Structures are given as C-alpha cells and as structure tokens.
Amino acid sequence: MKTVFSLKVVMKRWTAGMALAAGLLALAPLVALEPLQAQAQSDLRKSFPGRRVGGGTRGDCSSRLLAHLVPASSVFAPGKDRFLGLLEGPSASPSPLEITFRPLSGRGTADGSMASGQRRVLPASGPGITLISLPSVKVPTMWESSYLCPGAAATATSADPLNFVAAESPPALSLLVSDASKEDGAVQASLAKLHRSCGSSVPREEVGTAFGLSDLITAQWPERIPVRCPV
C-alpha cells in the first residue's frame, strides 16, 4: 500500500511540475520580448540624429526659433497623456507651422490613424508654446516641425545655386518612442503642468529651466509666454 501511495504522490508531483514548466514556456516569449523592445529603443536613443531646435540663420521666417519640448537627445516617450509641446520664438511676420508624423523607416506603422503618416498645419501665431496630442505611439515615429515660409518653393527652384541658404530651414526633428526614460518622465511632468495653463501664460524663465532652453530664451522674448492648446 505504501508503495502504491508513494507512486501516486510521485506521479501527482510530476504532473504538477510538467504543468508548471509548460506555463513558464508559454510565458517565456512574452518575457523575452519586453527586454528586446527596450534594448531596441535604447539603441535608437543613442543613434538617432535628431535636432530638437529647428531654424536657419537667414530671413525672419527661416531663422525664427522653433523647438520641440523634448529631452536634449531629441528622443521622447509621450506617456499616457500623449502631450507634445512646441516652442515658437518672436517674429515680425509669423508663418504657419507644419507638423508631420511618420513611422521610422522599416519599423511598420504607428497605429491605424498614422499608417501612412499624419500632417497638421497650425495657423501663424506669435511667440508661445503650443501643446498638441497624438494617438498612442506603438512603433518609433518621426516627428518633424517647420514653418511654411512664403516664397520658399520659388526660392528653392531658383537658378542661383547659392539660394539654397534661404530656401528652407532645417526642421526640428525628434523621434517618438513608447519606452520611457527618466528624462522623459521629467518632460512629461513639465508638459502636464503647462497643460494646466492652457489659455494663459507662464514665466519665460520657468520654460527655459524646465526644458533646458534658457540659452535660447533671451530678453527679446515676452516675460510671460502664452500657452496654446488647440482642440
């Protein structure tokens, strides 16, 4: 009887062990996938040639400051609120602002609404911060912003080969990812704070300190920067 009882115990434990092993094997692909995704995004943070500050050096339109409110690496995870911020400098004759989103080459699509990219044009406005929101980022997504300067197309097709200087200014260029870093958390918190000031203004020193742009926000800027949150 003892032998039969012992055999039953052994078989029961063996069956339980096999079930546990099968469960662990089923979970293994999921466990392995997350570190791979995190590593891939970490590599992108190191290699992405972004520039969070756009603009050139000639002409009121093309030289006007335009900055993405993202970490200095120009790689950013928007987080659950999915806020993005743009900082525009002073200008005597503001131009409309073009914003485009598109999946990083070879990385699939960001989601259904951004399968072939997304473009927005914001109206010309004075110095200030504009906050926008976007769909959830599921794959690394390129974010570009630039001014639609009047006459840029005609200048670009001019026969004078030196006119390239004034044709178009380099856009602000950032990469949006889903895996957040410590720097992303600080930027997310600052953007959420700005969102609470929609329709009002914030001190320019506060903006410069929060986003590491103090050297670009000079005395030519208004003491308080408007915060715009278009629907």
Coordinates of C-alpha atoms in Angstrom, one line a residue:
M1 CA 0.0 0.0 0.0
K2 CA 2.8 2.3 0.9
T3 CA 4.4 1.6 -2.5
V4 CA 1.2 2.4 -4.4
F5 CA 0.7 5.6 -2.3
S6 CA 4.2 6.8 -2.9
L7 CA 3.8 6.1 -6.6
K8 CA 0.6 8.2 -6.7
V9 CA 2.4 11.1 -4.9
V10 CA 5.3 10.9 -7.3
M11 CA 3.0 10.9 -10.3
K12 CA 1.0 13.8 -8.9
R13 CA 4.1 15.9 -8.3
W14 CA 5.5 15.0 -11.8
T15 CA 2.2 16.1 -13.4
A16 CA 2.2 19.4 -11.5
G17 CA 5.8 20.0 -12.4
M18 CA 5.1 19.4 -16.1
A19 CA 2.1 21.8 -16.0
L20 CA 4.3 24.5 -14.3
A21 CA 7.0 24.0 -16.9
A22 CA 4.5 24.3 -19.7
G23 CA 3.2 27.5 -18.2
L24 CA 6.7 29.0 -17.9
L25 CA 7.5 28.1 -21.5
A26 CA 4.3 29.8 -22.7
L27 CA 5.3 33.0 -20.8
A28 CA 8.9 32.9 -22.0
P29 CA 8.3 34.6 -25.4
L30 CA 6.5 37.5 -23.7
V31 CA 9.1 37.8 -21.0
A32 CA 11.9 37.8 -23.7
L33 CA 10.0 40.3 -26.0
E34 CA 9.9 43.2 -23.5
P35 CA 13.7 43.3 -22.9
L36 CA 14.3 43.1 -26.7
Q37 CA 11.9 46.0 -27.3
A38 CA 13.5 48.0 -24.5
Q39 CA 17.0 47.3 -25.9
A40 CA 15.9 48.3 -29.4
Q41 CA 14.6 51.7 -28.2
S42 CA 17.7 52.2 -26.1
D43 CA 19.8 51.7 -29.2
L44 CA 17.7 54.3 -31.0
R45 CA 18.2 56.8 -28.3
K46 CA 21.9 56.6 -28.8
S47 CA 22.0 56.6 -32.6
F48 CA 19.0 58.8 -33.7
P49 CA 20.4 62.0 -35.3
G50 CA 17.7 64.3 -34.1
R51 CA 17.7 68.1 -33.5
R52 CA 15.0 69.4 -31.2
V53 CA 15.7 73.0 -32.3
G54 CA 15.0 73.9 -35.9
G55 CA 15.6 77.0 -38.0
G56 CA 18.3 78.6 -40.0
T57 CA 20.2 81.8 -39.9
R58 CA 18.8 84.0 -42.6
G59 CA 15.4 85.6 -43.1
D60 CA 12.8 86.3 -40.5
C61 CA 10.8 83.2 -41.2
S62 CA 13.5 80.6 -41.7
S63 CA 15.6 81.8 -38.8
R64 CA 12.7 82.0 -36.3
L65 CA 13.3 79.7 -33.4
L66 CA 11.3 76.5 -33.3
A67 CA 11.9 73.9 -30.7
H68 CA 10.4 70.6 -29.7
L69 CA 9.9 70.4 -25.9
V70 CA 11.6 67.0 -25.6
P71 CA 14.8 65.8 -23.9
A72 CA 18.2 67.0 -25.3
S73 CA 18.6 63.7 -27.1
S74 CA 15.5 64.6 -29.2
V75 CA 14.0 61.2 -28.4
F76 CA 10.9 61.2 -26.3
A77 CA 8.2 58.9 -25.0
P78 CA 5.0 61.0 -24.6
G79 CA 3.5 58.7 -22.0
K80 CA -0.2 58.1 -21.2
D81 CA -1.2 61.8 -21.6
R82 CA 0.4 61.9 -25.1
F83 CA 1.2 65.6 -25.0
L84 CA 3.7 67.2 -27.3
G85 CA 5.0 70.7 -27.0
L86 CA 6.4 73.2 -29.5
L87 CA 8.1 76.5 -28.6
E88 CA 8.0 79.3 -31.1
G89 CA 10.1 82.4 -30.8
P90 CA 9.3 86.1 -31.6
S91 CA 8.8 87.1 -35.2
A92 CA 7.8 90.3 -37.1
S93 CA 5.8 88.3 -39.6
P94 CA 4.8 84.8 -38.3
S95 CA 4.1 81.9 -40.7
P96 CA 2.0 78.8 -40.4
L97 CA 3.6 75.8 -38.8
E98 CA 3.7 72.4 -40.5
I99 CA 3.9 69.2 -38.3
T100 CA 4.3 65.8 -39.7
F101 CA 4.5 62.3 -38.1
R102 CA 5.5 59.1 -39.9
P103 CA 6.8 55.7 -38.8
L104 CA 10.6 55.4 -38.7
S105 CA 11.7 53.6 -41.9
G106 CA 11.4 49.9 -41.7
R107 CA 9.5 50.0 -38.3
G108 CA 6.0 49.3 -39.5
T109 CA 3.2 51.7 -38.7
A110 CA 2.5 53.7 -35.6
D111 CA -1.2 52.7 -35.5
G112 CA -4.3 52.7 -37.7
S113 CA -4.6 56.5 -37.9
M114 CA -0.9 57.0 -38.7
A115 CA -0.4 54.1 -41.1
S116 CA 0.7 56.4 -43.9
G117 CA 1.8 59.4 -41.8
Q118 CA 0.0 62.3 -40.4
R119 CA 0.2 66.0 -41.3
R120 CA -1.1 69.1 -39.4
V121 CA -0.8 72.8 -40.2
L122 CA -1.1 75.2 -37.3
P123 CA -2.0 78.8 -38.0
A124 CA 0.6 81.6 -37.8
S125 CA 1.0 82.8 -34.3
G126 CA 3.2 84.9 -32.1
P127 CA 5.8 83.7 -29.6
G128 CA 4.5 81.0 -27.3
I129 CA 4.0 77.3 -26.6
T130 CA 1.6 75.1 -28.5
L131 CA 0.6 71.8 -26.9
I132 CA -0.9 69.0 -29.1
S133 CA -1.9 65.4 -28.5
L134 CA -1.5 62.4 -30.8
P135 CA -2.6 58.8 -30.9
S136 CA -0.7 56.2 -28.9
V137 CA 2.8 55.6 -30.3
K138 CA 3.2 51.9 -30.9
V139 CA 6.4 52.0 -33.1
P140 CA 9.2 54.5 -33.3
T141 CA 7.7 57.6 -35.1
M142 CA 9.5 60.5 -36.7
W143 CA 8.2 64.0 -35.7
E144 CA 9.1 67.0 -37.9
S145 CA 8.1 70.6 -37.5
S146 CA 8.9 73.6 -39.7
Y147 CA 7.5 76.9 -40.8
L148 CA 5.7 77.3 -44.2
C149 CA 7.8 80.3 -45.2
P150 CA 6.3 82.4 -48.1
G151 CA 8.2 82.1 -51.3
A152 CA 10.3 79.1 -50.1
A153 CA 9.2 76.9 -53.1
A154 CA 10.1 79.6 -55.6
T155 CA 13.4 80.3 -54.0
A156 CA 14.2 76.6 -53.9
T157 CA 13.8 76.3 -57.7
S158 CA 15.8 79.4 -58.4
A159 CA 18.7 79.0 -60.9
D160 CA 21.1 80.6 -58.4
P161 CA 22.9 77.7 -56.7
L162 CA 23.6 79.9 -53.7
N163 CA 19.9 80.4 -52.9
F164 CA 19.8 77.1 -51.0
V165 CA 20.8 79.1 -47.9
A166 CA 17.5 80.9 -47.8
A167 CA 15.3 78.2 -49.4
E168 CA 14.2 76.2 -46.3
S169 CA 15.5 76.0 -42.8
P170 CA 16.1 72.5 -41.2
P171 CA 13.1 71.3 -39.4
A172 CA 13.0 70.4 -35.7
L173 CA 13.3 66.6 -35.8
S174 CA 12.5 64.2 -33.0
L175 CA 11.8 60.5 -32.5
L176 CA 8.8 59.4 -30.5
V177 CA 9.0 56.0 -28.7
S178 CA 6.9 54.1 -26.2
D179 CA 9.6 53.1 -23.7
A180 CA 10.1 56.0 -21.2
S181 CA 13.4 57.0 -19.7
K182 CA 14.0 59.1 -16.5
E183 CA 14.4 62.2 -18.7
D184 CA 11.1 61.5 -20.4
G185 CA 9.3 61.4 -17.1
A186 CA 10.6 64.9 -16.2
V187 CA 9.5 66.3 -19.6
Q188 CA 6.1 64.6 -19.3
A189 CA 5.5 66.2 -15.9
S190 CA 6.5 69.7 -17.3
L191 CA 4.1 69.3 -20.3
A192 CA 1.3 68.2 -18.0
K193 CA 2.0 71.4 -15.9
L194 CA 1.9 73.5 -19.0
H195 CA -1.4 71.9 -20.0
R196 CA -2.9 73.2 -16.8
S197 CA -2.0 76.7 -18.0
C198 CA -3.8 76.4 -21.4
G199 CA -5.2 79.8 -22.4
S200 CA -2.9 81.7 -20.0
S201 CA 0.8 82.2 -19.8
V202 CA 3.9 81.1 -17.9
P203 CA 7.2 82.8 -16.9
R204 CA 9.8 82.5 -19.6
E205 CA 12.5 81.6 -17.1
E206 CA 10.3 78.7 -15.9
V207 CA 10.1 77.3 -19.5
G208 CA 13.8 77.7 -20.1
T209 CA 14.7 75.9 -16.9
A210 CA 12.2 73.1 -17.3
F211 CA 13.3 72.2 -20.8
G212 CA 17.0 73.2 -20.8
L213 CA 16.5 76.0 -23.3
S214 CA 17.4 79.0 -21.1
D215 CA 20.2 80.0 -23.5
L216 CA 17.7 80.4 -26.4
I217 CA 15.0 82.4 -24.5
T218 CA 16.5 85.9 -24.5
A219 CA 15.4 89.3 -23.3
Q220 CA 13.7 89.8 -26.7
W221 CA 11.0 87.3 -25.6
P222 CA 8.0 88.5 -23.6
E223 CA 8.4 88.0 -19.8
R224 CA 5.4 85.6 -19.9
I225 CA 5.0 83.0 -22.7
P226 CA 1.4 82.2 -23.8
V227 CA 0.3 78.5 -23.7
R228 CA -1.9 77.5 -26.6
C229 CA -3.8 74.2 -26.7
P230 CA -5.8 73.9 -29.9
V231 CA -8.6 71.3 -30.0

